[in-house]
């Protein structure tokens, strides 16, 4: 394993903005420096500077040249002192928010969300007080286990930037700890806001430990996977005690949020019988088999209050998993899916009563004409809790291209109010993704999330688009590349057939380049007459 991983971005630098309520805060951002605009006036070159662009940064210490990374020792413990100052048995962000107490995490995410737009004169509603109110009302969560001090605070909520999650993790047949840590860091480079370790193979505990100690973003898991391994894959042998012990083990390690399929009720399982693709959730199918075998209510549902008590102790957020989500567009919005969603609405209020942050997971596979119904019902039944969806995929005919079929649905549902999107890679339904697949999946979903932010009118969301468009019109090629979500890919494609300083590209050539012609018209004052 490479113990000294560093990340870099062209013509960018790591910068920090200090807090006002908590001056010791150093909120990381990436500043992209731009080249000047060059105009020829009376035969002379006139250079006009272009302001740098500040962008949200998920790369953590890996892109700070002043911090030495050693994976064996883990990342610096950013939140250690904040956590140590807290007293009492309940330390959740929701607990403090309900009392009107602004925590360092709350100010941190407020600064982070604004991306320095205030200095540009752009009005913003996102203040530490606003963050506090959103968490108090259950409309947003800051996943931040007290045992994961290495993580940089981020927020998930419909009134904030749309976030994306990256799924990694080994299986019984492929991948190693080294590969999974590398995938985690790689995800952070390209913009993954959270990571879920879905390991089901060997060394689950050790893999998770390496990821947590070296991850600057929140880490989620599905505890049922490890509990299932403890009973050798025999669902009927699962018990509340085994699951409880697994939950505590992962809380102690520092997992920031759990996907738990508490919404499956014994009375609703039969609703999935006539589906085209049955159940497609691993966790959901495991607990459903347990319920049917024992003819009992799921211990995840019957012990939900106990689960909340455990999570409250560590400030672990609960992601209420959709075990009955549709696995194809034909099954979308059926009785099984919505019966579970209604149960989630009951459970989310029980979590809030215990000061536990929680959010709702959603589908899956949904045709475009049914996406709005999903979002509307979730808002109504789940009381404006954050929604977290896998896509959704809007068609089922594109294996190998499901990152595209799902990004179409993701952009739409993000615009309608979904707070976090779970990425999909080209290998979805086909194989375990590798490092390159992670890159493709993350960048694809950053596109979907950003498109949603633009449509929502998030403060400052258009700054980067406008800067890139201006650079494109002025043929500042390097700035175009550097402002893009994947500068390396943009440069790679351009260099295949272009001169880096040309005033056109091979798509149009010199004579058919519309922007080149437009410049000529401007120079001749044709557009102002």
PDB file of C-alpha atoms in Angstrom, residues 66-196:
ATOM      1  CA  UNK A  66       1.790  21.127   3.838  1.00  0.00           C
ATOM      2  CA  UNK A  67       0.341  17.960   5.372  1.00  0.00           C
ATOM      3  CA  UNK A  68       2.230  14.702   5.203  1.00  0.00           C
ATOM      4  CA  UNK A  69      -0.023  11.690   4.740  1.00  0.00           C
ATOM      5  CA  UNK A  70       0.781   8.344   6.321  1.00  0.00           C
ATOM      6  CA  UNK A  71      -2.020   5.826   5.858  1.00  0.00           C
ATOM      7  CA  UNK A  72      -0.643   3.690   8.678  1.00  0.00           C
ATOM      8  CA  UNK A  73      -1.253   6.503  11.170  1.00  0.00           C
ATOM      9  CA  UNK A  74      -4.415   7.905   9.597  1.00  0.00           C
ATOM     10  CA  UNK A  75      -5.438  11.470   8.804  1.00  0.00           C
ATOM     11  CA  UNK A  76      -5.228  14.415  11.242  1.00  0.00           C
ATOM     12  CA  UNK A  77      -8.096  14.400  13.757  1.00  0.00           C
ATOM     13  CA  UNK A  78      -9.790  17.635  12.715  1.00  0.00           C
ATOM     14  CA  UNK A  79     -12.725  17.398  15.163  1.00  0.00           C
ATOM     15  CA  UNK A  80     -10.936  15.877  18.163  1.00  0.00           C
ATOM     16  CA  UNK A  81     -10.914  19.024  20.330  1.00  0.00           C
ATOM     17  CA  UNK A  82     -14.513  19.930  19.452  1.00  0.00           C
ATOM     18  CA  UNK A  83     -15.717  16.517  20.550  1.00  0.00           C
ATOM     19  CA  UNK A  84     -13.672  16.446  23.756  1.00  0.00           C
ATOM     20  CA  UNK A  85     -15.309  19.675  24.975  1.00  0.00           C
ATOM     21  CA  UNK A  86     -18.768  18.113  24.928  1.00  0.00           C
ATOM     22  CA  UNK A  87     -20.213  16.586  28.039  1.00  0.00           C
ATOM     23  CA  UNK A  88     -23.189  14.354  28.752  1.00  0.00           C
ATOM     24  CA  UNK A  89     -24.466  11.074  27.370  1.00  0.00           C
ATOM     25  CA  UNK A  90     -26.189  12.665  24.347  1.00  0.00           C
ATOM     26  CA  UNK A  91     -23.963  14.563  21.938  1.00  0.00           C
ATOM     27  CA  UNK A  92     -25.908  14.555  18.694  1.00  0.00           C
ATOM     28  CA  UNK A  93     -26.068  17.537  16.374  1.00  0.00           C
ATOM     29  CA  UNK A  94     -29.868  17.359  16.619  1.00  0.00           C
ATOM     30  CA  UNK A  95     -29.723  17.520  20.422  1.00  0.00           C
ATOM     31  CA  UNK A  96     -27.753  20.767  20.271  1.00  0.00           C
ATOM     32  CA  UNK A  97     -29.792  22.167  17.389  1.00  0.00           C
ATOM     33  CA  UNK A  98     -33.086  21.709  19.247  1.00  0.00           C
ATOM     34  CA  UNK A  99     -31.609  23.830  22.027  1.00  0.00           C
ATOM     35  CA  UNK A 100     -30.461  26.538  19.639  1.00  0.00           C
ATOM     36  CA  UNK A 101     -26.789  25.734  20.210  1.00  0.00           C
ATOM     37  CA  UNK A 102     -24.586  26.250  17.149  1.00  0.00           C
ATOM     38  CA  UNK A 103     -21.754  23.716  17.063  1.00  0.00           C
ATOM     39  CA  UNK A 104     -18.426  24.068  15.214  1.00  0.00           C
ATOM     40  CA  UNK A 105     -19.749  21.519  12.715  1.00  0.00           C
ATOM     41  CA  UNK A 106     -22.729  23.771  11.947  1.00  0.00           C
ATOM     42  CA  UNK A 107     -20.616  26.840  11.252  1.00  0.00           C
ATOM     43  CA  UNK A 108     -18.166  24.708   9.262  1.00  0.00           C
ATOM     44  CA  UNK A 109     -20.841  23.443   6.856  1.00  0.00           C
ATOM     45  CA  UNK A 110     -22.395  26.913   6.494  1.00  0.00           C
ATOM     46  CA  UNK A 111     -19.052  28.330   5.336  1.00  0.00           C
ATOM     47  CA  UNK A 112     -18.406  25.303   3.152  1.00  0.00           C
ATOM     48  CA  UNK A 113     -21.790  25.438   1.406  1.00  0.00           C
ATOM     49  CA  UNK A 114     -21.367  29.086   0.424  1.00  0.00           C
ATOM     50  CA  UNK A 115     -18.089  28.532  -1.451  1.00  0.00           C
ATOM     51  CA  UNK A 116     -16.945  32.103  -0.720  1.00  0.00           C
ATOM     52  CA  UNK A 117     -19.940  33.560  -2.582  1.00  0.00           C
ATOM     53  CA  UNK A 118     -20.438  36.266   0.069  1.00  0.00           C
ATOM     54  CA  UNK A 119     -17.118  37.853  -0.884  1.00  0.00           C
ATOM     55  CA  UNK A 120     -18.438  38.025  -4.448  1.00  0.00           C
ATOM     56  CA  UNK A 121     -21.520  39.927  -3.324  1.00  0.00           C
ATOM     57  CA  UNK A 122     -23.889  36.994  -3.821  1.00  0.00           C
ATOM     58  CA  UNK A 123     -26.689  36.799  -1.278  1.00  0.00           C
ATOM     59  CA  UNK A 124     -27.027  33.548   0.631  1.00  0.00           C
ATOM     60  CA  UNK A 125     -29.565  32.157   3.062  1.00  0.00           C
ATOM     61  CA  UNK A 126     -27.100  29.609   4.424  1.00  0.00           C
ATOM     62  CA  UNK A 127     -25.900  30.844   7.808  1.00  0.00           C
ATOM     63  CA  UNK A 128     -24.894  28.864  10.916  1.00  0.00           C
ATOM     64  CA  UNK A 129     -28.290  29.751  12.397  1.00  0.00           C
ATOM     65  CA  UNK A 130     -30.084  28.428   9.308  1.00  0.00           C
ATOM     66  CA  UNK A 131     -28.090  25.190   9.497  1.00  0.00           C
ATOM     67  CA  UNK A 132     -29.032  24.851  13.170  1.00  0.00           C
ATOM     68  CA  UNK A 133     -32.736  25.316  12.387  1.00  0.00           C
ATOM     69  CA  UNK A 134     -32.709  22.810   9.523  1.00  0.00           C
ATOM     70  CA  UNK A 135     -31.135  20.134  11.741  1.00  0.00           C
ATOM     71  CA  UNK A 136     -33.496  20.879  14.630  1.00  0.00           C
ATOM     72  CA  UNK A 137     -36.479  20.378  12.325  1.00  0.00           C
ATOM     73  CA  UNK A 138     -35.108  17.165  10.819  1.00  0.00           C
ATOM     74  CA  UNK A 139     -34.729  18.651   7.342  1.00  0.00           C
ATOM     75  CA  UNK A 140     -30.957  18.144   7.301  1.00  0.00           C
ATOM     76  CA  UNK A 141     -28.292  15.946   8.879  1.00  0.00           C
ATOM     77  CA  UNK A 142     -24.573  16.273   9.590  1.00  0.00           C
ATOM     78  CA  UNK A 143     -23.266  12.680   9.725  1.00  0.00           C
ATOM     79  CA  UNK A 144     -20.402  12.941  12.203  1.00  0.00           C
ATOM     80  CA  UNK A 145     -19.705  10.047  14.577  1.00  0.00           C
ATOM     81  CA  UNK A 146     -17.732  11.214  17.605  1.00  0.00           C
ATOM     82  CA  UNK A 147     -15.288   8.377  16.840  1.00  0.00           C
ATOM     83  CA  UNK A 148     -14.545   9.620  13.323  1.00  0.00           C
ATOM     84  CA  UNK A 149     -12.778  12.905  14.115  1.00  0.00           C
ATOM     85  CA  UNK A 150     -10.869  12.693  10.830  1.00  0.00           C
ATOM     86  CA  UNK A 151     -13.981  13.633   8.841  1.00  0.00           C
ATOM     87  CA  UNK A 152     -14.650  17.163   7.611  1.00  0.00           C
ATOM     88  CA  UNK A 153     -18.249  18.184   8.440  1.00  0.00           C
ATOM     89  CA  UNK A 154     -20.764  18.158   5.582  1.00  0.00           C
ATOM     90  CA  UNK A 155     -24.533  18.499   5.468  1.00  0.00           C
ATOM     91  CA  UNK A 156     -27.287  16.567   3.701  1.00  0.00           C
ATOM     92  CA  UNK A 157     -30.566  18.412   3.153  1.00  0.00           C
ATOM     93  CA  UNK A 158     -32.792  19.661   0.352  1.00  0.00           C
ATOM     94  CA  UNK A 159     -31.920  23.320   1.052  1.00  0.00           C
ATOM     95  CA  UNK A 160     -28.209  22.696   0.566  1.00  0.00           C
ATOM     96  CA  UNK A 161     -25.962  21.501  -2.250  1.00  0.00           C
ATOM     97  CA  UNK A 162     -27.046  18.117  -3.596  1.00  0.00           C
ATOM     98  CA  UNK A 163     -24.533  15.555  -2.345  1.00  0.00           C
ATOM     99  CA  UNK A 164     -23.381  12.266  -3.846  1.00  0.00           C
ATOM    100  CA  UNK A 165     -22.416   9.003  -2.203  1.00  0.00           C
ATOM    101  CA  UNK A 166     -19.892   6.495  -3.507  1.00  0.00           C
ATOM    102  CA  UNK A 167     -20.333   2.784  -2.822  1.00  0.00           C
ATOM    103  CA  UNK A 168     -17.130   0.806  -2.389  1.00  0.00           C
ATOM    104  CA  UNK A 169     -16.292  -2.434  -0.597  1.00  0.00           C
ATOM    105  CA  UNK A 170     -15.003  -5.906  -1.306  1.00  0.00           C
ATOM    106  CA  UNK A 171     -16.952  -9.045  -2.117  1.00  0.00           C
ATOM    107  CA  UNK A 172     -16.337 -12.711  -1.422  1.00  0.00           C
ATOM    108  CA  UNK A 173     -14.708 -13.058  -4.836  1.00  0.00           C
ATOM    109  CA  UNK A 174     -12.737  -9.881  -5.472  1.00  0.00           C
ATOM    110  CA  UNK A 175     -10.818  -6.838  -4.157  1.00  0.00           C
ATOM    111  CA  UNK A 176      -8.369  -6.236  -1.293  1.00  0.00           C
ATOM    112  CA  UNK A 177      -8.017  -3.725   1.555  1.00  0.00           C
ATOM    113  CA  UNK A 178      -5.451  -1.759  -0.468  1.00  0.00           C
ATOM    114  CA  UNK A 179      -7.819  -1.469  -3.406  1.00  0.00           C
ATOM    115  CA  UNK A 180     -10.730  -0.299  -1.259  1.00  0.00           C
ATOM    116  CA  UNK A 181      -8.665   2.387   0.505  1.00  0.00           C
ATOM    117  CA  UNK A 182      -7.426   3.547  -2.884  1.00  0.00           C
ATOM    118  CA  UNK A 183     -11.019   3.694  -4.171  1.00  0.00           C
ATOM    119  CA  UNK A 184     -12.034   5.754  -1.125  1.00  0.00           C
ATOM    120  CA  UNK A 185      -9.280   8.319  -1.715  1.00  0.00           C
ATOM    121  CA  UNK A 186     -10.023   8.312  -5.444  1.00  0.00           C
ATOM    122  CA  UNK A 187     -13.691   9.049  -4.720  1.00  0.00           C
ATOM    123  CA  UNK A 188     -12.677  12.012  -2.548  1.00  0.00           C
ATOM    124  CA  UNK A 189     -10.529  13.393  -5.361  1.00  0.00           C
ATOM    125  CA  UNK A 190     -13.362  13.464  -7.864  1.00  0.00           C
ATOM    126  CA  UNK A 191     -15.969  14.869  -5.489  1.00  0.00           C
ATOM    127  CA  UNK A 192     -17.617  12.048  -3.547  1.00  0.00           C
ATOM    128  CA  UNK A 193     -19.312  13.614  -0.505  1.00  0.00           C
ATOM    129  CA  UNK A 194     -19.740  10.384   1.467  1.00  0.00           C
ATOM    130  CA  UNK A 195     -18.599   6.796   1.113  1.00  0.00           C
ATOM    131  CA  UNK A 196     -20.440   3.604   1.921  1.00  0.00           C
TER     132      UNK A 196
END
